[in-house]
Coordinates of C-alpha atoms in Angstrom, one line a residue:
X1 CA 104.4 -61.4 112.6
X2 CA 106.3 -59.4 110.0
X3 CA 106.3 -61.8 107.0
X4 CA 104.8 -65.1 106.0
X5 CA 101.3 -66.3 106.1
X6 CA 98.7 -66.6 108.8
X7 CA 96.6 -69.7 108.7
X8 CA 93.7 -67.7 107.2
X9 CA 95.9 -66.9 104.2
X10 CA 96.6 -70.5 103.2
X11 CA 95.0 -72.7 100.6
X12 CA 95.5 -76.3 99.4
X13 CA 97.8 -76.3 96.4
X14 CA 100.0 -73.4 97.5
X15 CA 103.7 -74.1 96.8
X16 CA 107.0 -72.5 97.5
X17 CA 110.6 -73.5 96.7
X18 CA 114.2 -72.8 97.5
X19 CA 117.3 -74.0 95.7
X20 CA 120.9 -74.3 96.9
X21 CA 124.1 -75.7 95.4
X22 CA 125.7 -78.1 97.9
X23 CA 129.4 -77.3 98.6
X24 CA 132.3 -78.9 100.3
X25 CA 131.9 -76.3 103.1
X26 CA 128.2 -77.2 103.6
X27 CA 129.1 -80.9 104.2
X28 CA 132.0 -80.1 106.5
X29 CA 130.0 -77.6 108.5
X30 CA 127.0 -80.0 108.7
X31 CA 129.3 -82.7 110.0
X32 CA 130.7 -80.3 112.6
X33 CA 127.3 -79.2 113.8
X34 CA 125.7 -82.7 114.0
X35 CA 128.8 -84.8 114.8
X36 CA 128.0 -87.0 111.8
X37 CA 131.5 -87.7 110.6
X38 CA 130.6 -90.8 108.5
X39 CA 133.5 -91.2 106.0
X40 CA 130.9 -91.4 103.2
X41 CA 130.6 -87.7 103.5
X42 CA 134.1 -86.7 104.5
X43 CA 136.7 -89.1 103.2
X44 CA 137.2 -89.3 99.4
X45 CA 139.3 -92.5 99.5
X46 CA 136.7 -94.3 101.7
X47 CA 133.8 -93.1 99.5
X48 CA 135.6 -94.3 96.3
X49 CA 135.2 -97.9 97.5
X50 CA 131.5 -97.4 98.3
X51 CA 128.4 -98.2 96.2
X52 CA 128.3 -94.5 95.1
X53 CA 132.0 -94.3 94.1
X54 CA 132.3 -90.8 95.6
X55 CA 131.5 -88.7 98.6
X56 CA 127.8 -87.8 99.1
X57 CA 126.1 -85.1 101.2
X58 CA 124.3 -86.0 104.4
X59 CA 120.7 -86.8 103.6
X60 CA 119.6 -84.6 106.4
X61 CA 121.5 -81.7 104.9
X62 CA 119.2 -81.8 101.9
X63 CA 116.2 -82.3 104.1
X64 CA 117.2 -79.2 106.1
X65 CA 116.4 -77.1 103.0
X66 CA 112.7 -78.0 103.6
X67 CA 112.8 -76.2 106.9
X68 CA 114.2 -73.1 105.2
X69 CA 111.1 -73.0 102.9
X70 CA 108.6 -73.7 105.7
X71 CA 110.2 -71.3 108.2
X72 CA 110.7 -68.3 105.9
X73 CA 108.4 -68.7 102.9
X74 CA 105.4 -71.0 103.2
X75 CA 103.8 -70.9 105.6
X76 CA 106.6 -68.7 107.0
X77 CA 107.7 -67.2 110.3
X78 CA 105.9 -68.6 113.3
X79 CA 105.5 -72.1 111.7
X80 CA 106.2 -74.9 114.1
X81 CA 107.1 -78.4 113.0
X82 CA 104.9 -81.2 114.5
X83 CA 106.2 -84.1 112.3
X84 CA 108.1 -85.0 109.1
X85 CA 108.4 -88.2 107.2
X86 CA 111.3 -88.7 104.7
X87 CA 112.0 -91.2 102.0
X88 CA 115.5 -90.9 100.6
X89 CA 115.5 -91.7 96.8
X90 CA 119.0 -90.7 95.5
X91 CA 122.2 -89.3 96.8
X92 CA 123.2 -85.6 96.7
X93 CA 126.7 -84.9 95.5
X94 CA 129.0 -81.9 96.0
X95 CA 128.0 -79.4 93.3
X96 CA 124.4 -80.6 93.0
X97 CA 121.8 -77.9 93.2
X98 CA 119.0 -79.1 95.5
X99 CA 115.6 -77.5 95.1
X100 CA 113.3 -78.0 98.1
X101 CA 109.6 -77.6 97.5
X102 CA 106.7 -77.7 99.9
X103 CA 103.0 -77.9 98.8
X104 CA 100.0 -77.6 101.0
X105 CA 97.9 -80.7 100.8
X106 CA 95.4 -80.2 103.7
X107 CA 94.3 -77.6 106.2
X108 CA 92.8 -78.2 109.7
X109 CA 91.1 -75.0 110.7
X110 CA 90.2 -76.1 114.2
X111 CA 93.8 -76.8 115.2
X112 CA 95.5 -74.4 112.7
X113 CA 97.5 -77.3 111.3
X114 CA 98.8 -77.6 107.8
X115 CA 99.8 -80.8 106.0
X116 CA 102.4 -80.5 103.3
X117 CA 104.1 -82.6 100.7
X118 CA 107.8 -82.1 100.8
X119 CA 110.2 -82.8 98.0
X120 CA 113.9 -82.1 97.4
X121 CA 115.0 -82.6 93.7
X122 CA 118.2 -82.4 91.7
X123 CA 117.9 -81.8 88.0
X124 CA 114.1 -82.4 88.3
X125 CA 114.5 -85.8 89.9
X126 CA 113.4 -86.4 93.6
X127 CA 116.3 -87.1 95.9
X128 CA 113.9 -87.2 98.9
X129 CA 110.2 -87.1 99.4
X130 CA 108.0 -86.8 102.5
X131 CA 105.1 -85.3 104.3
X132 CA 105.1 -82.7 107.0
X133 CA 102.6 -81.5 109.6
X134 CA 103.0 -78.0 111.0
X135 CA 101.1 -75.6 113.1
X136 CA 100.7 -72.0 111.8
X137 CA 99.7 -68.9 113.7
X138 CA 96.2 -67.6 113.0
X139 CA 95.4 -63.9 112.7
X140 CA 92.5 -64.3 115.3
X141 CA 94.7 -66.1 117.8
X142 CA 97.4 -63.5 117.5
X143 CA 94.8 -60.7 118.0
X144 CA 93.4 -62.5 121.1
X145 CA 96.9 -62.9 122.5
X146 CA 97.7 -59.2 122.0
X147 CA 94.4 -58.1 123.6
X148 CA 95.1 -60.3 126.6
X149 CA 98.6 -59.0 127.0
X150 CA 97.4 -55.4 126.7
X151 CA 94.7 -56.0 129.3
X152 CA 97.3 -57.4 131.7
X153 CA 99.5 -54.4 131.5

């Protein structure tokens, strides 16, 4: 593993964040990748008649920023999602800067599992909140794997 944390490096309370301004291109590309062409996201005239009065980003586009934090920062490379709950609080609009933050809330050393609080916020207000459970490589397990591989060669 070149970057990120091993399970042994983690502690309850550790946090990491990433911010991104949501663009028109982000929404169009997300719709193309997922097939979610709901007119709330893509059609200005349709969205003007909605509760929000304008187009909004896909909720899962904002949620996807959480995976960026977990997969590249904390815990980092090698992290594998086991579960994620999400509660959508407010819409994300084109031009909003979404900041995704993860915070370690519990560690299970026996299974190398990490519980995290996950939040995406715009201007300091949560647009979505949730909890995640991930598994993280341990230094000891990686050393044992390498030793077994070397012995087999």
